[in-house]
Coordinates of C-alpha atoms (C1' of nucleotides) in Angstrom, one line a residue:
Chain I
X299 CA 5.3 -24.3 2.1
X300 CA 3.9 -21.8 4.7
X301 CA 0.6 -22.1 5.5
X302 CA -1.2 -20.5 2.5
X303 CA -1.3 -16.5 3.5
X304 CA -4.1 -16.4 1.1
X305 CA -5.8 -13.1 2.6
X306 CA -2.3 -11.8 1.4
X307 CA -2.7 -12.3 -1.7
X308 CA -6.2 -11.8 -1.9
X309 CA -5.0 -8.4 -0.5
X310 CA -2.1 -7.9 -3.6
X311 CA -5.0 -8.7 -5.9
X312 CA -7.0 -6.0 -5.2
X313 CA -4.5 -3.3 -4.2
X314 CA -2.4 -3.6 -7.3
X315 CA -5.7 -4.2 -9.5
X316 CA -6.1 -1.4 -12.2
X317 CA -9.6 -1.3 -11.5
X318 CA -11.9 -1.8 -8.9
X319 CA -12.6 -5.9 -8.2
X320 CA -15.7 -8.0 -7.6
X321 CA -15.8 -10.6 -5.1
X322 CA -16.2 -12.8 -8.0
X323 CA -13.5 -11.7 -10.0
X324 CA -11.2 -12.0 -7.1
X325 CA -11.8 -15.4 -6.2
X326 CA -10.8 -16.2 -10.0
X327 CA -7.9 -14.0 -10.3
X328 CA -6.7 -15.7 -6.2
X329 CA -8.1 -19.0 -7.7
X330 CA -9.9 -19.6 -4.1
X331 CA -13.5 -20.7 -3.9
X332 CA -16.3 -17.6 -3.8
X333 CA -17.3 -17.6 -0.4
X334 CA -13.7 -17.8 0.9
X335 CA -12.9 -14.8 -1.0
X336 CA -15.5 -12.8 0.7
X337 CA -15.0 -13.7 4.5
X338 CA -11.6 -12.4 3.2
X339 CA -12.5 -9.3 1.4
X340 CA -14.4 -8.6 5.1
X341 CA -11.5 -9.4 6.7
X342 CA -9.4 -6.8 4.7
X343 CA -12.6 -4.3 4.9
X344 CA -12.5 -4.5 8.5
X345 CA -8.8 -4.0 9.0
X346 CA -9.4 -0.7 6.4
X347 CA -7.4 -2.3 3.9
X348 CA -9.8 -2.2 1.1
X349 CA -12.6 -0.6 0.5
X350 CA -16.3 -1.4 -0.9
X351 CA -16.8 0.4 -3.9
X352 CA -20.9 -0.6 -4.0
X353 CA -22.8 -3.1 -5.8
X354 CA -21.9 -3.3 -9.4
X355 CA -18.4 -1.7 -8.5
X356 CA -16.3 -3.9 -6.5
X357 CA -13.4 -3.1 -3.8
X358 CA -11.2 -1.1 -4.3
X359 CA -7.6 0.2 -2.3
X360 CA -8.7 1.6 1.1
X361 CA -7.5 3.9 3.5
X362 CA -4.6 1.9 4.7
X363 CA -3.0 1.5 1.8
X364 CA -3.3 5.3 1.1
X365 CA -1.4 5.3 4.5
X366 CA 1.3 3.2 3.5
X367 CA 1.2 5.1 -0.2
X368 CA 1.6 7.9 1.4
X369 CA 4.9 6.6 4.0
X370 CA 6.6 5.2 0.8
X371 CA 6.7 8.5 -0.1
X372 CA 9.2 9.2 2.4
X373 CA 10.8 8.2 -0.6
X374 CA 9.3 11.2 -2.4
X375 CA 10.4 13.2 0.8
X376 CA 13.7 12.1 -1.1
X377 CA 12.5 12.5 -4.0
X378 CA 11.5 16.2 -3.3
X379 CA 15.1 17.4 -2.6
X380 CA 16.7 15.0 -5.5
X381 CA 14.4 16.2 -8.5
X382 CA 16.0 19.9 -8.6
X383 CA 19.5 17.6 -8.7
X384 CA 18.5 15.6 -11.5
X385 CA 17.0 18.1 -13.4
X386 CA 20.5 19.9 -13.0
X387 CA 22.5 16.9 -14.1
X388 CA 19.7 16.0 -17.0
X389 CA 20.1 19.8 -18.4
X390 CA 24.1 19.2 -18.0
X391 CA 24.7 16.3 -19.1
X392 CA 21.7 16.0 -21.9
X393 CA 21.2 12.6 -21.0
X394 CA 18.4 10.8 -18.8
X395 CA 18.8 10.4 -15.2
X396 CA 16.9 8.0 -13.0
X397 CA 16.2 7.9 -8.9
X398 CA 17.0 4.6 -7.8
X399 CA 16.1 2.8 -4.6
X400 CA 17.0 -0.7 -3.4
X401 CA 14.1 -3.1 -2.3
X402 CA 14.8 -6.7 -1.6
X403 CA 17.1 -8.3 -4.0
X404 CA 16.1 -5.2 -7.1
X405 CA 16.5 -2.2 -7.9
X406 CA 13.3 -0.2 -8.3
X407 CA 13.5 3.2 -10.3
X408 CA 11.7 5.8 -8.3
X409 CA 11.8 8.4 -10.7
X410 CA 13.2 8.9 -14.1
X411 CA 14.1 12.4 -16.0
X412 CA 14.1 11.4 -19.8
X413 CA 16.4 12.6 -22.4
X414 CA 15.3 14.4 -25.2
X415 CA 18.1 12.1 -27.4
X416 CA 16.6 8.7 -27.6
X417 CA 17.3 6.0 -25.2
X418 CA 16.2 2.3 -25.3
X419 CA 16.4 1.3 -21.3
X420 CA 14.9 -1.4 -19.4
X421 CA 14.8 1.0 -16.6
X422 CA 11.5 3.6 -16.6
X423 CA 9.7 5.2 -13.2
X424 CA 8.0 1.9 -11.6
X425 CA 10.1 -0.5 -13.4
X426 CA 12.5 -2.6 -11.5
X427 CA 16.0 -4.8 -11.7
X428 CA 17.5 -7.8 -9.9
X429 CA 20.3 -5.8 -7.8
X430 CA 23.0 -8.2 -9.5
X431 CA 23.7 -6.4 -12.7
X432 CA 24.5 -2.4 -13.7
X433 CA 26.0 0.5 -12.5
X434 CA 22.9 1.1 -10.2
X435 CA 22.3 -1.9 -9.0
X436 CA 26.1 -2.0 -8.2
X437 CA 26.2 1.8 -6.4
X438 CA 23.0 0.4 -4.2
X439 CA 24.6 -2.9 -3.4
X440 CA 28.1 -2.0 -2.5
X441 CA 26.6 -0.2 0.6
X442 CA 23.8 -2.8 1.5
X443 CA 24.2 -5.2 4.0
X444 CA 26.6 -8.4 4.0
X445 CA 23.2 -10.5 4.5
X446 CA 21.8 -9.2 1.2
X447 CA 24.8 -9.2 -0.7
X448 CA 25.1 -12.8 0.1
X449 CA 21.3 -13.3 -0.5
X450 CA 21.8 -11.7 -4.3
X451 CA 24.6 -13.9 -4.4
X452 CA 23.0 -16.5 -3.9
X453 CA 19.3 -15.9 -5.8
X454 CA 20.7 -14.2 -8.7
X455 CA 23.9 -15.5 -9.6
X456 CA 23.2 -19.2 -8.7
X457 CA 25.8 -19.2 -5.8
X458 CA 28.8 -19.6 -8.5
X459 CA 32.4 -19.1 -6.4
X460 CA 33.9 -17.3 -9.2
X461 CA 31.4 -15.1 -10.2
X462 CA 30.5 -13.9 -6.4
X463 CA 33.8 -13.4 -5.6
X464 CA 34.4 -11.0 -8.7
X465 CA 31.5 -9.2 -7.7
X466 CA 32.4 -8.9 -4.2
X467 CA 35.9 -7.6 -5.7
X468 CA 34.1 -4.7 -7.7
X469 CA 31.9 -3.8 -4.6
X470 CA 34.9 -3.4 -2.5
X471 CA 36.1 -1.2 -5.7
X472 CA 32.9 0.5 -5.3
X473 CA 33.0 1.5 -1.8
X474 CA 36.2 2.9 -2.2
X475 CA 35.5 5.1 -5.1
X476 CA 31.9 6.6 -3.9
X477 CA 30.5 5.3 -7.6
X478 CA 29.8 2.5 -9.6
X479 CA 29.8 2.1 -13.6
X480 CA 28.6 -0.1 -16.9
X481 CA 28.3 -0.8 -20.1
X482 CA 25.9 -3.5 -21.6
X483 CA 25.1 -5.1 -18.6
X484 CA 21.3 -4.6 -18.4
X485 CA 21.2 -2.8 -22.2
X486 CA 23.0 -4.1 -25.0
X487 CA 24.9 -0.5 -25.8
X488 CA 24.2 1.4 -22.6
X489 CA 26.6 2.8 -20.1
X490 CA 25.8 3.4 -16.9
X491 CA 26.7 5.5 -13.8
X492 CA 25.3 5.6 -10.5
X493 CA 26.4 7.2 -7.3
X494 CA 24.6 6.7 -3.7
X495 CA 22.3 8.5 -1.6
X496 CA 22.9 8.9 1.7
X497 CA 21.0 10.3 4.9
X498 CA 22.0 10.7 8.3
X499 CA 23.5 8.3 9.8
X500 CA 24.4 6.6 6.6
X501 CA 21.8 5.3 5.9
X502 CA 21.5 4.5 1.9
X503 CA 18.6 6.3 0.6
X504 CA 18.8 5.5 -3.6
X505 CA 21.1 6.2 -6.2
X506 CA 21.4 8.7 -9.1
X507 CA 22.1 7.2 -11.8
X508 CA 23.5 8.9 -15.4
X509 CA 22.0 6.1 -18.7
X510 CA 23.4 6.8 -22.5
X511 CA 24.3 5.1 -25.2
X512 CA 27.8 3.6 -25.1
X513 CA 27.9 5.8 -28.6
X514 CA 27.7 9.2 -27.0
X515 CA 29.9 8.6 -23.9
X516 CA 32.9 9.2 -25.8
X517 CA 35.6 11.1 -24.0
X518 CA 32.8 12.9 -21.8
X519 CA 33.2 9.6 -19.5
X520 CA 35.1 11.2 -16.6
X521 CA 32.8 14.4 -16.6
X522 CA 29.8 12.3 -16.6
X523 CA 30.8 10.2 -13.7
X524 CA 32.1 13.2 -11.9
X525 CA 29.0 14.9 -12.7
X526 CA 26.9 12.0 -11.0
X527 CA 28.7 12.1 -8.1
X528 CA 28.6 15.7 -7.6
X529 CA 24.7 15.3 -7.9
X530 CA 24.2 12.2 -5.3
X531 CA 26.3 14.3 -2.9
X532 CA 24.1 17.3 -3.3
X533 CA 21.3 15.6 -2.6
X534 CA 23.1 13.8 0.4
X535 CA 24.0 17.2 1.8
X536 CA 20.2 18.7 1.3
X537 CA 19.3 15.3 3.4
X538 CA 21.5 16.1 6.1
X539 CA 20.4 20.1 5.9
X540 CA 16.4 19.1 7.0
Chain L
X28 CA -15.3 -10.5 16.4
X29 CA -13.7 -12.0 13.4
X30 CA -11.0 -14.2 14.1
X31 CA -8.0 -12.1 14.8
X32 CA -6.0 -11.0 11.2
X33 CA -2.8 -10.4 13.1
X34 CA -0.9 -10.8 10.1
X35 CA -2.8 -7.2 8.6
X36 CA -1.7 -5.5 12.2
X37 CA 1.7 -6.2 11.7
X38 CA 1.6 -5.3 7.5
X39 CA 0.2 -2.2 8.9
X40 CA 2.7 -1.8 11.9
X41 CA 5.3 -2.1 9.2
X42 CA 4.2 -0.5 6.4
X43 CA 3.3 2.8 7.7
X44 CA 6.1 3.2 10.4
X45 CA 8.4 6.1 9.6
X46 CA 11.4 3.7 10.0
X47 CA 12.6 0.4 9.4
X48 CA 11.2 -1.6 12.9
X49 CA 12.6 -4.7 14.2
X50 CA 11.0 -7.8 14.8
X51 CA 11.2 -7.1 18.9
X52 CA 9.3 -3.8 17.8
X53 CA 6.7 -4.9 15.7
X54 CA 6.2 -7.2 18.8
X55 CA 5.4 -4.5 21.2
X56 CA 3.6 -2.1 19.0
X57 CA 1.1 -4.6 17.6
X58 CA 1.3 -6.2 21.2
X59 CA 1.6 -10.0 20.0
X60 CA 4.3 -12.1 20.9
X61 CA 7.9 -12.1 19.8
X62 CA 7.8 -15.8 18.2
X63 CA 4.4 -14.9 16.5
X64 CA 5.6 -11.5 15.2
X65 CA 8.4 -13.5 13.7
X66 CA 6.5 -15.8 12.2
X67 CA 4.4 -13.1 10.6
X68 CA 7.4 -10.9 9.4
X69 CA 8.4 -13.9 7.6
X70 CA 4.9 -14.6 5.7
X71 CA 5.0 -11.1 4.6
X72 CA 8.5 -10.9 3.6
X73 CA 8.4 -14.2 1.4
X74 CA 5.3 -12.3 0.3
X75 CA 7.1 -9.2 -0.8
X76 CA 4.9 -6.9 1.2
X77 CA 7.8 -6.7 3.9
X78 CA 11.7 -6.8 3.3
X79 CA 14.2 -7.5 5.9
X80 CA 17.1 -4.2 5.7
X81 CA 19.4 -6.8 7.5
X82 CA 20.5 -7.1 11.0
X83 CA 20.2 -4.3 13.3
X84 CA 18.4 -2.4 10.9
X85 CA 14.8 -3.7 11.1
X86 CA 11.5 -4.4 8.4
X87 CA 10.8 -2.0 6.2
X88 CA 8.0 -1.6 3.5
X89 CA 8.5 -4.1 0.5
X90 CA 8.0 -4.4 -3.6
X91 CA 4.6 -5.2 -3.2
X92 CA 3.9 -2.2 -1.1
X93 CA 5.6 0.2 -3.5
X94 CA 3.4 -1.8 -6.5
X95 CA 0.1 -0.3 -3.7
X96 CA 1.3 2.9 -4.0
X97 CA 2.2 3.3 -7.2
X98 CA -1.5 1.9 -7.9
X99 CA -2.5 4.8 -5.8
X100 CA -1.2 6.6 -8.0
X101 CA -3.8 6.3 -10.2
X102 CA -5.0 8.9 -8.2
X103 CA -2.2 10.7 -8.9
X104 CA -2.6 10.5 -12.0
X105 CA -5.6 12.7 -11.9
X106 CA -3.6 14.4 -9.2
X107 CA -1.3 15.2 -12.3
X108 CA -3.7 16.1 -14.5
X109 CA -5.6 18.4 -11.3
X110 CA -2.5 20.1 -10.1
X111 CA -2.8 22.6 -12.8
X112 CA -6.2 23.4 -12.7
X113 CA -5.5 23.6 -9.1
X114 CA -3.1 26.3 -9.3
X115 CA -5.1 28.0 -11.5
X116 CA -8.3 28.5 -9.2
X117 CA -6.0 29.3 -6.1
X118 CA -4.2 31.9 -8.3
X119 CA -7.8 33.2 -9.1
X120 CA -9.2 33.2 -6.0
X121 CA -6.1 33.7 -3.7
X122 CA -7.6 30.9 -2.1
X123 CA -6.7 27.5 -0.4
X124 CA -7.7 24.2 -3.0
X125 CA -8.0 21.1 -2.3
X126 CA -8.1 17.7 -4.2
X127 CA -10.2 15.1 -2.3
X128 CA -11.0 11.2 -3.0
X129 CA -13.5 9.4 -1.1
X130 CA -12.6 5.7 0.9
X131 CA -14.9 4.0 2.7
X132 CA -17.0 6.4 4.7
X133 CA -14.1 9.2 4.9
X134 CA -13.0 12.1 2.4
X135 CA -9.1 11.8 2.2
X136 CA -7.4 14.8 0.9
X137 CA -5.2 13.7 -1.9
X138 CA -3.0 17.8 -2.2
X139 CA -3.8 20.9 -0.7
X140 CA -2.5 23.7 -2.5
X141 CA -2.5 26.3 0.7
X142 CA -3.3 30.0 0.1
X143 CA -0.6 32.4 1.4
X144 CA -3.1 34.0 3.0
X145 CA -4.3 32.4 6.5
X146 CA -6.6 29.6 7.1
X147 CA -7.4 27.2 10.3
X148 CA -9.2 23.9 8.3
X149 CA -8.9 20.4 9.4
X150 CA -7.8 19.3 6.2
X151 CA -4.6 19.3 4.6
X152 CA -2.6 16.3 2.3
X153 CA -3.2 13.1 3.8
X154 CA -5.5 14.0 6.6
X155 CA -9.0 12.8 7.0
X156 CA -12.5 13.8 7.7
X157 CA -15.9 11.7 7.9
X158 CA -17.9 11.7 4.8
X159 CA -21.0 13.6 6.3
X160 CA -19.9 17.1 7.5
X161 CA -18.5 19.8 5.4
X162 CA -18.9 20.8 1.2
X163 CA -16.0 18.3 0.2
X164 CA -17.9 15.3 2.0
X165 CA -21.3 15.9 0.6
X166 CA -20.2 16.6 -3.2
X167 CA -18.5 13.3 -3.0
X168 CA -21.1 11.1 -1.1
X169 CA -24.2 12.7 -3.5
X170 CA -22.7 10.8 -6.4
X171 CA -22.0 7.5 -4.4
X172 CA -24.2 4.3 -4.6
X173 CA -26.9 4.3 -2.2
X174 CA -25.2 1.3 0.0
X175 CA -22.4 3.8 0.8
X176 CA -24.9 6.6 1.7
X177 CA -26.7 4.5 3.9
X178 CA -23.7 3.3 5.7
X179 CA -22.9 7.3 6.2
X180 CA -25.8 7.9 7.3
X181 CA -26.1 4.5 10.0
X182 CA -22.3 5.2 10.8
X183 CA -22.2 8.7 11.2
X184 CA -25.8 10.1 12.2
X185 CA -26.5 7.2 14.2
X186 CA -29.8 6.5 11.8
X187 CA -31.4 9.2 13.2
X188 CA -34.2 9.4 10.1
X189 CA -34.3 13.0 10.7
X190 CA -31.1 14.0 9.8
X191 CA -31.2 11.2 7.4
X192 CA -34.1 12.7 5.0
X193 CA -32.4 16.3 5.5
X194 CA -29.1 14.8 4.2
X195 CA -30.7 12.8 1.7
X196 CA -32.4 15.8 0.4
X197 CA -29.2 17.6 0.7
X198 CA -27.4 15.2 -1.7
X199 CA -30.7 15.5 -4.3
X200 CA -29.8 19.3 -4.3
X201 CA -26.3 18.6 -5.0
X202 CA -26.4 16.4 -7.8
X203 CA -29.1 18.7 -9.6
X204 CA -26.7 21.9 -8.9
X205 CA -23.4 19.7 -9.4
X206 CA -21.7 21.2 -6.3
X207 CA -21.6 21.3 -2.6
X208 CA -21.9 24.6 -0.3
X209 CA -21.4 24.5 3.3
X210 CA -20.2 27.0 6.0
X211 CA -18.7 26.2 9.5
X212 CA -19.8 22.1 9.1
X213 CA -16.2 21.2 9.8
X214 CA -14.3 23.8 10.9
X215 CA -16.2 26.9 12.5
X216 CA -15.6 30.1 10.7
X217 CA -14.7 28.2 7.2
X218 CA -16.8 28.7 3.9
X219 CA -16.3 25.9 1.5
X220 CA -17.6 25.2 -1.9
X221 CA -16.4 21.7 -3.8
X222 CA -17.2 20.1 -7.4
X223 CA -16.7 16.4 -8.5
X224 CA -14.7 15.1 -10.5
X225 CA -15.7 12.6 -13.0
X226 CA -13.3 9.9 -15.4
X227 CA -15.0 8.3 -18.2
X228 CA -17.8 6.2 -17.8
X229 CA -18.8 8.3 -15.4
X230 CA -17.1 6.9 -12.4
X231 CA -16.5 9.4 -9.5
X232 CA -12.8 10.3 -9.2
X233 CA -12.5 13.0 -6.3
X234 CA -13.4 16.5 -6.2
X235 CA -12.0 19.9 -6.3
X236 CA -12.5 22.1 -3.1
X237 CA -12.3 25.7 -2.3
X238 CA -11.6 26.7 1.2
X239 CA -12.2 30.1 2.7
X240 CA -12.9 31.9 5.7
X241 CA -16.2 33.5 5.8
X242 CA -15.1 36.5 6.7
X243 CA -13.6 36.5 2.9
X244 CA -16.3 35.2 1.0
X245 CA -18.5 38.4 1.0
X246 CA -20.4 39.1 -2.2
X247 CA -17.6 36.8 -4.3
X248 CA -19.8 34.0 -3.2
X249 CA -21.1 33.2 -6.7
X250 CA -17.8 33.8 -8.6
X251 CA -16.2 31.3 -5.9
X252 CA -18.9 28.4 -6.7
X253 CA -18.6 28.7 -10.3
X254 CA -15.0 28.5 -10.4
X255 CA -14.6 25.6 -8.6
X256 CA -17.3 24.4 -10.7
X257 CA -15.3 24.9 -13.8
X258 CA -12.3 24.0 -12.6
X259 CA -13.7 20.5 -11.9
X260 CA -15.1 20.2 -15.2
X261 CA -11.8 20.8 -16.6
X262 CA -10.0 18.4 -14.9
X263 CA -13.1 15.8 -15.6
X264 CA -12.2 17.0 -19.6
X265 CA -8.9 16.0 -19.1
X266 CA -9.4 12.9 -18.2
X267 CA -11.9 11.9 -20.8
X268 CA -9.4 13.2 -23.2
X269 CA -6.1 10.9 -22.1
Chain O
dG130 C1' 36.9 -17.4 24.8
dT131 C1' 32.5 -15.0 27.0
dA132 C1' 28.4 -12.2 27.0
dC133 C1' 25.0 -10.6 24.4
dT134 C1' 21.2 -10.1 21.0
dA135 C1' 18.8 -11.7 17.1
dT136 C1' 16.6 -15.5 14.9
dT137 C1' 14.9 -20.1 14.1
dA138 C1' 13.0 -24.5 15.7
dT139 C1' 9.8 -27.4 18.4
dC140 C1' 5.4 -29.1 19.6
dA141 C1' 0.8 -30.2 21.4
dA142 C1' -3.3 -27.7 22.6
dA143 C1' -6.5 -24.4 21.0
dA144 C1' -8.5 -21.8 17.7
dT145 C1' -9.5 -20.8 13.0
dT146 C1' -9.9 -21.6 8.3
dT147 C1' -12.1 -24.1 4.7
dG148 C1' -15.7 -24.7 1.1
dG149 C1' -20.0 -26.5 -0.8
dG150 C1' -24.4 -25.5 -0.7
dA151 C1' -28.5 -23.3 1.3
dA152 C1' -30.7 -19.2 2.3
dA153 C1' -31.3 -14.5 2.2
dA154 C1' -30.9 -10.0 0.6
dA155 C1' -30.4 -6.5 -3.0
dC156 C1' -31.7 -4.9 -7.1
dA157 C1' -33.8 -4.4 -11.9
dA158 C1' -37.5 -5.1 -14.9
dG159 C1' -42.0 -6.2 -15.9
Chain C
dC149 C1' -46.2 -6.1 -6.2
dT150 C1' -44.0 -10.2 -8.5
dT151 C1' -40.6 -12.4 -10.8
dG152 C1' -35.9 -13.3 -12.3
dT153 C1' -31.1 -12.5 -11.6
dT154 C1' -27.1 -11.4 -9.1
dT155 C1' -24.7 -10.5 -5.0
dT156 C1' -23.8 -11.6 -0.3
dT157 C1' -24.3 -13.9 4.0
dC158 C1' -24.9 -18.1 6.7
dC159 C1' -23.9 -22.7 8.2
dC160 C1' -21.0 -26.4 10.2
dA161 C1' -17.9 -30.3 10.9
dA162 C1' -13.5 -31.8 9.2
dA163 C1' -9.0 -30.4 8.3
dT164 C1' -5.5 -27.3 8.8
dT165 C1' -3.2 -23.6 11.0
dT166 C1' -2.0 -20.7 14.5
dT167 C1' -0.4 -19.9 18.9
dG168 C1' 3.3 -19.0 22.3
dA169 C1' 6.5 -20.6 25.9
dT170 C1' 10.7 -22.5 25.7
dA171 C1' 14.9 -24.3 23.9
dA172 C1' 18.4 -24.4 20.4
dT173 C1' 21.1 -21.9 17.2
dA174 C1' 23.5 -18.1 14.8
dG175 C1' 25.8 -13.9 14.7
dT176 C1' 28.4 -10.0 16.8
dA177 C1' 31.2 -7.4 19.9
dC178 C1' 34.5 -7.3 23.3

DNA sequence: GTACTATTATCAAAATTTGGGAAAAACAAG
DNA sequence: CTTGTTTTTCCCAAATTTTGATAATAGTAC
């Protein structure tokens, strides 16, 4: 529709690329002709966006993106103080713990402490969700704007009346009780909970969220959400301490 | 020269700002017009590199930008596999360590492990310094294609052939010795000594530095080297062994 | 309602991108 | 040095896009 941003993707290509590219390559993997892919490969070269690796190598990620690699970690700034928290609530609990982080209409798992019991999750450090469905998308959503609540609305549950207001119900709920919980809604036999982040001036940082098998919730439940809440706050209040 | 890639100023603008900036912001920082930097905020947000926080809050990096630094983190996957033999060599030595990366014509330092004991150096995580001064630069740019060292060499020494055939001979050193020595090249006072790192198939992944004062060095001079020597090789072992 | 800010739409001139193919440069091997 | 191969730059006119001032619209707070 928009006029084709290809140096854009020329630019995903290579920055997400396992391996260093060759002008060649990229102008198959973009699908644009050969000597378009180089005046953009210069383009991103000159901006510092890439970098040329040498003949017989190919461009690589340059110092730009090790700029913004490095600001996402403002995340990491995050995740610095929330680790000792989810190591604490992992050891507690026994059970894997994940830092979550809204982007867009997903939820993108930031960092994940595994349980030594087994656990079959969708969710693993990198992975991502559509923010429509689970106890952390939920926690995340509750507290995002109006716009993107109606945006996930819309995208991910096809703009049904019904549904949209039951969700909108259970973010209200949400709100009001500082957490969010599941069972089965992104794993078949996997319950859920996931409190949220906050830093100053309310600003939603991530979620904690606790992930076990339905099977070994048992009567722990209200422990383990309380548990997860106590954590999220934690690492709220070690937020508002820097 | 090139015809102006706004599009990459305001990515930039947006992806490495501390905050989420709105669109009137990203208008005066990358000094383009409020219709235009609306018009690019929306490429890059139906991109994913961008994602809109909603209304009064501003743009803020998106998916695509946390897919570049996760990529990064290739390098930190070495970093993961370094950060032990890190500790090790600055438990040994008492000394500041650094892991370094070359991009483009600069030497990025990737972690800095910081001695307890005192030390003024122009690098530390994140910062950067020009590929041709200093122990770190030259044990990178000695194993890196010719086209790079010539652009070093035109960038930085202004193709004076002089200094070009003493660096050039420099690097010859270096890759027969397999490390770098230097003493007050980048920051006066400060002895460094640094070691690449290799992954398999020979490609060059960073290098481990040692940073001192000279006034410490003293007759520990060999013991330094050949510590950081092995503490490379280690790391390069570790790699070959994943 | 009004006042205010944020966002989208419009549109014709101006500038830039596009891509196929030629030419040049870089490099390896003989 | 010469040849063969690959990589990279150059060229240029047609086609497409960008540009930005301004106007219209949407959303919010009072």
């Amino acid at each position: 529709m928009s006029g084709a941003e290809r140096v854009l993707d020329v630019l995903a290509t290579v920055a997400t690329a396992k391996e260093p590219l060759s002008a060649k390559r990229v102008s198959e993997l973009a699908g644009i002709p050969l000597s378009s892919a180089y005046r953009h490969l210069t383009s991103l070269k000159e901006s510092g966006f890439i970098v040329d690796l040498g003949r017989d190598i190919g461009y690589g990620p340059g110092p730009v993106c090790m700029r913004i690699a490095q600001n996402f970690d403002r995340t990491s700034h995050v995740l610095a103080l929330a680790l000792p928290e989810m190591q604490r609530l992992s050891l507690r609990t026994q059970e894997s713990v994940g830092l979550m982080k809204a982007l867009g209409t997903d939820v993108y798992c930031v960092e994940m402490i595994e349980s030594p019991l087994s656990l079959r999750c969708s969710y693993s450090k990198g992975r991502s969700q559509p923010l429509s469905r689970g106890a952390s998308a939920k926690a995340l959503l509750a507290f995002l704007p109006q716009s993107v609540q109606d945006e996930v609305c819309d995208r991910l549950l096809g703009g049904n009346p019904d549904e949209r207001s039951a969700l909108l119900r259970e973010l209200k709920a949400i709100r009001a009780n500082g957490y969010a919980e599941s069972e089965g809604e992104v794993d078949l036999g996997v319950w859920g909970a996931s409190a949220p982040i906050f830093s100053p001036g309310e600003r939603l940082e991530g979620s904690i969220s606790l992930m076990i098998p339905s099977t070994r919730v048992g009567n722990r439940r209200d422990e383990l959400v309380q548990q997860t809440i106590e954590a999220a706050k934690a690492i709220s209040l070690r937020l508002h301490q820097v």
